[in-house]
Each structure stands twice: as structure tokens, then as C-alpha cells.
Short mmCIF file of C-alpha atoms in Angstrom, two decimals:
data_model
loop_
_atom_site.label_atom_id
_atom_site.label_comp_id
_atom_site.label_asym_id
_atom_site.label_seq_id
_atom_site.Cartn_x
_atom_site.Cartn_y
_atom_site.Cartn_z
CA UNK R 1 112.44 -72.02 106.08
CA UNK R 2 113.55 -71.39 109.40
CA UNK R 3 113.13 -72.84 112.75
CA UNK R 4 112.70 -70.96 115.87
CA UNK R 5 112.85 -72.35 119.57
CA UNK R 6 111.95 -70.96 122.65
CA UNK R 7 112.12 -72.63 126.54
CA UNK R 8 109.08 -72.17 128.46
CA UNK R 9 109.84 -72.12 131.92
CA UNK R 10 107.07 -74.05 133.77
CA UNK R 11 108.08 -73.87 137.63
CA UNK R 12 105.01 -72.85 139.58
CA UNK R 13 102.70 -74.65 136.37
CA UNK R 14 100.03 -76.63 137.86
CA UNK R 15 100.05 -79.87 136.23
CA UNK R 16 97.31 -80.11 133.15
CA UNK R 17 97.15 -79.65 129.51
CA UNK R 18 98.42 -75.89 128.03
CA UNK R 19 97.63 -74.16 124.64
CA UNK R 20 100.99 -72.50 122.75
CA UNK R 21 100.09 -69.84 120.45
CA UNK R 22 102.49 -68.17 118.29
CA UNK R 23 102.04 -65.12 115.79
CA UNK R 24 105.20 -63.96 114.04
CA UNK R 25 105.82 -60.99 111.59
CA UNK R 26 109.17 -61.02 109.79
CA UNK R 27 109.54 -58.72 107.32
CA UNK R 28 105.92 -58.59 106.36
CA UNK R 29 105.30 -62.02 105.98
CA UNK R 30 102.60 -62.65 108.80
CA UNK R 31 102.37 -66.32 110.08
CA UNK R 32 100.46 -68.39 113.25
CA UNK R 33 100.80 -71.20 114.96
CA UNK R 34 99.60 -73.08 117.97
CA UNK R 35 99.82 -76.36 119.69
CA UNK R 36 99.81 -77.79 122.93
CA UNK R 37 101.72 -79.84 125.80
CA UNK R 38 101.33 -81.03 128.89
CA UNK R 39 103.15 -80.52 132.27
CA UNK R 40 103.43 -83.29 134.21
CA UNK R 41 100.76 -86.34 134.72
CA UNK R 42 97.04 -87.08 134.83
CA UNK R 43 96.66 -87.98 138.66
CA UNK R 44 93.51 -89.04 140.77
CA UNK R 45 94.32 -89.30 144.35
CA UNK R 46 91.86 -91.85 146.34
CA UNK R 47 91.86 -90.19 149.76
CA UNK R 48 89.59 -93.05 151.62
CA UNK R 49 88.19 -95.87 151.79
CA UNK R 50 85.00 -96.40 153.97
CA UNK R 51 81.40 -97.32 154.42
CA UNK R 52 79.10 -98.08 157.07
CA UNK R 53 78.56 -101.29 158.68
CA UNK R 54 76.56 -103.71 156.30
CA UNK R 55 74.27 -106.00 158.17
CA UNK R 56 74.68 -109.14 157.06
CA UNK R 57 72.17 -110.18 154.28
CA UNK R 58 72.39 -106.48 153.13
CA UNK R 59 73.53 -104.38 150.18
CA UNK R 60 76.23 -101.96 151.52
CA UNK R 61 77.64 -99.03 150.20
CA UNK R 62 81.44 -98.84 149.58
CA UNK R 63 82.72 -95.18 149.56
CA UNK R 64 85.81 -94.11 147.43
CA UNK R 65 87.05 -90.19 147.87
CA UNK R 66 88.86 -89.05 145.59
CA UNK R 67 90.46 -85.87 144.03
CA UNK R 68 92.13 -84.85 140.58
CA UNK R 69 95.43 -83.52 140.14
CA UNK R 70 94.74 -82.41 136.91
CA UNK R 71 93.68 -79.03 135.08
CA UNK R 72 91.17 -80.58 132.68
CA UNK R 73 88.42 -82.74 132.64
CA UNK R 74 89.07 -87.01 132.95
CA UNK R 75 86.46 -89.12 131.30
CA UNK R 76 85.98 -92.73 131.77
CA UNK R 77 87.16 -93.47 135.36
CA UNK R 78 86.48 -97.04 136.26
CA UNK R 79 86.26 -98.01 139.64
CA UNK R 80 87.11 -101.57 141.07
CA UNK R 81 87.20 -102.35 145.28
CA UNK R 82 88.84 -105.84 145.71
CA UNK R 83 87.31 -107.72 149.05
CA UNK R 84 89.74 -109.53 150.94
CA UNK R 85 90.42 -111.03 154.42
CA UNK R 86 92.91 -113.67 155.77
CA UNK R 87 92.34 -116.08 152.83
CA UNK R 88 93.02 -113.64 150.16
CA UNK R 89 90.82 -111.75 148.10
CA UNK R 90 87.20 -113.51 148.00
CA UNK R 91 85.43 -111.03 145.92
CA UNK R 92 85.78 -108.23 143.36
CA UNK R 93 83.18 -105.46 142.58
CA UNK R 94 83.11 -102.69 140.24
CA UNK R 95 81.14 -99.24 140.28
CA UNK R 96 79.72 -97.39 137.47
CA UNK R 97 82.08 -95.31 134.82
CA UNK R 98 82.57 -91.44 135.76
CA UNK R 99 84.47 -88.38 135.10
CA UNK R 100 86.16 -85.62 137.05
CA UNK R 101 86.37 -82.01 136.48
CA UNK R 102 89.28 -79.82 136.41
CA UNK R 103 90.67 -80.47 139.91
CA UNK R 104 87.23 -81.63 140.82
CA UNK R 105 86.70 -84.39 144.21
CA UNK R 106 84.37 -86.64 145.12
CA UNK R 107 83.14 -89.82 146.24
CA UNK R 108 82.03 -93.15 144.05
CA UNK R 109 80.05 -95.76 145.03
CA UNK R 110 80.56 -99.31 144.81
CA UNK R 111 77.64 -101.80 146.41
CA UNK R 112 78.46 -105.36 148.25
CA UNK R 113 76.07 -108.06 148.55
CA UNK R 114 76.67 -109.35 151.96
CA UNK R 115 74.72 -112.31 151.61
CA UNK R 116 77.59 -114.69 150.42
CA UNK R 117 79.78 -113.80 153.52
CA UNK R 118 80.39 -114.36 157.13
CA UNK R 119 80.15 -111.14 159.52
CA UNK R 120 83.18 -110.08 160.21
CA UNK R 121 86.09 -107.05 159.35
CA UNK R 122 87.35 -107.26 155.41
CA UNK R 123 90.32 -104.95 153.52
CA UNK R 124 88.48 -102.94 150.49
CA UNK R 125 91.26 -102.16 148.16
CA UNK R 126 89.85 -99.23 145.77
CA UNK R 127 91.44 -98.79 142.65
CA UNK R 128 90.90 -96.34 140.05
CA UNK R 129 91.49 -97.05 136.62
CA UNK R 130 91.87 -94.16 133.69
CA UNK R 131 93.91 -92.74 130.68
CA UNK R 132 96.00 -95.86 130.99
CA UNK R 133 97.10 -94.95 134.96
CA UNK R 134 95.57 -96.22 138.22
CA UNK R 135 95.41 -95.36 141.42
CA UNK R 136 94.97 -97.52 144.69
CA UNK R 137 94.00 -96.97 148.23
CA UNK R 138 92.72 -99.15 150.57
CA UNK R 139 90.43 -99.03 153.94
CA UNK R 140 88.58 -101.55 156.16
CA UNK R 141 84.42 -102.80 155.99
CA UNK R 142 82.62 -104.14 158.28
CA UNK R 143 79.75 -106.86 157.97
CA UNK R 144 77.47 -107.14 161.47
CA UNK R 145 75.14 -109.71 162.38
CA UNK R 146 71.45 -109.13 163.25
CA UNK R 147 72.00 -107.61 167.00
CA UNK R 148 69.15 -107.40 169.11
CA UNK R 149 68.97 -103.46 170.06
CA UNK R 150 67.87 -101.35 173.23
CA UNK R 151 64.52 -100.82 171.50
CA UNK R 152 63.51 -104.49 171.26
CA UNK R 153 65.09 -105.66 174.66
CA UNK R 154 62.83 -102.81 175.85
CA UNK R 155 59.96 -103.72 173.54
CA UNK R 156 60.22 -107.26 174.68
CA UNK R 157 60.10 -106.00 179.00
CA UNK R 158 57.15 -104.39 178.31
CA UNK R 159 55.16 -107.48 176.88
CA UNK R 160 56.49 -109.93 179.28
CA UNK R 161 55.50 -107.43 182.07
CA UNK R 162 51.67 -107.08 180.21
CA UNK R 163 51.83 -110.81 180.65
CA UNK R 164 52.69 -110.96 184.38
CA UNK R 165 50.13 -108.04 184.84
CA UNK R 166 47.64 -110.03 182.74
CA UNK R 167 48.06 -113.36 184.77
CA UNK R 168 48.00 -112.02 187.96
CA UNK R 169 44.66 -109.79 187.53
CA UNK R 170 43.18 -113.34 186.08
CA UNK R 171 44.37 -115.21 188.80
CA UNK R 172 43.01 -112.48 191.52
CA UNK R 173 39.37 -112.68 189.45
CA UNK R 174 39.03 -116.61 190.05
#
């Protein structure tokens, strides 16, 4: 028996998982072999953080971009966003399981109640958990009380001038 070695040089590898295959012929005596290794480490980047204002009483959407580092599929990506604001963290919610192709992006989604809080600006930390590693990002949500809008101040002109009209073409009848 005798062992061979060889050094595979992997500057300029992209990091991911990589076959070996080896077929050697000494002397007439044929022989394969394969394995595989990896160069250097499953990573999912969270790029942001974000989401519309809620309005308070609402369910709001929580957005999480992200974007894999890695040259073969990841399965089984949990998501958790931790709500917090001057007190500390007051809530934690988690999103639905996922997986990410070969270098693949995209966004998750992660829904918050708003009925249990006050309107006001709260830190969303994101963090993705796979294959034993996590990732963390975070970005700033926003929950908005009822305002009235341009369309009902306008809405609300109209009828009070129908009113005045009203009143003073039944005053000018009597």
C-alpha cells in the first residue's frame, strides 16, 4: 500500500463544497477514488432590515434581505427579528423555515402584531440561524397612529359646507 498526496491550490476558489476525483494506473493495476472538501464557510449575509410603517392595531411586515456566500444549496434557515426599544427587547418573532440556492438572495418575511404596543420607532434585530452559524443585522420599524389624511379633512369640508348650503337655502325658504 502506498499513500499519495497532492496540494490543491485553492486561491481564486469561491467558497462552497468541491468533488476530488482521482483515477490512477500504476503498472496495470487501475484504481479510483473520490471525495470531497470544502473551502472556506457557509455564510448568509443579511443586507437589511426594513418594512413599512405598521399602523397601529395592524399586522406589519418585517423584511430581511439576504444573500448566500455559498456554492450549494442551504436548507433549514430559521429566521428570528428581536423587537426592542429603550426598555430592552419587548418582543421576539420568528418567520417560517427556508432555503437558499447556490449564491441565491432574497428577502423573508416576519409579521408583527402591533396591537400590544405603543406607536412609536423600535430596533428589529434579524438574525439568521443555519448549519450551526448565524447571522445578524439590524434596522429600525415604525408603528403610526390612526392620522387623519388629506382625503378625509377634504371629505369632511365638503359635508360641513353641504350643511351651511343646506341651512341657508332652508332658512331663505321660511
Amino acid at each position: 500500500s502506498r499513500t499519495i498526496t497532492t496540494e490543491i491550490k485553492t486561491t481564486g476558489l469561491l467558497a462552497g463544497k468541491y468533488g476530488l476525483k482521482a483515477a490512477i494506473d500504476y503498472d496495470g493495476t487501475k484504481a479510483e477514488t473520490e471525495t470531497s472538501f470544502g473551502v472556506g464557510e457557509r455564510v448568509i449575509n443579511i443586507l437589511r432590515v426594513y418594512g413599512d410603517d405598521i399602523k397601529k392595531g395592524d399586522v406589519g411586515k418585517i423584511l430581511v434581505d439576504y444573500g448566500s456566500q455559498w456554492n450549494d444549496k442551504i436548507d433549514g434557515i430559521r429566521t428570528i427579528v428581536k423587537i426592542s426599544n429603550s426598555s430592552g427587547v419587548i418582543g421576539q418573532l420568528q418567520g417560517q423555515e427556508f432555503s437558499v440556492d447556490p449564491f441565491g438572495s432574497g428577502t423573508t418575511i416576519v409579521t408583527w402584531d402591533s396591537r400590544t404596543v405603543g406607536a412609536g420607532e423600535y430596533d428589529a434585530q434579524a438574525i439568521l440561524s443555519y448549519a450551526g452559524k448565524t447571522s445578524t443585522n439590524s434596522g429600525k420599524i415604525k408603528i403610526v397612529s390612526f392620522e387623519i389624511t388629506t382625503f378625509i379633512l377634504a371629505a369632511i369640508l365638503i359635508i360641513l359646507i353641504l350643511i351651511s348650503l343646506s341651512y341657508a337655502w332652508l332658512s331663505k325658504r321660511k
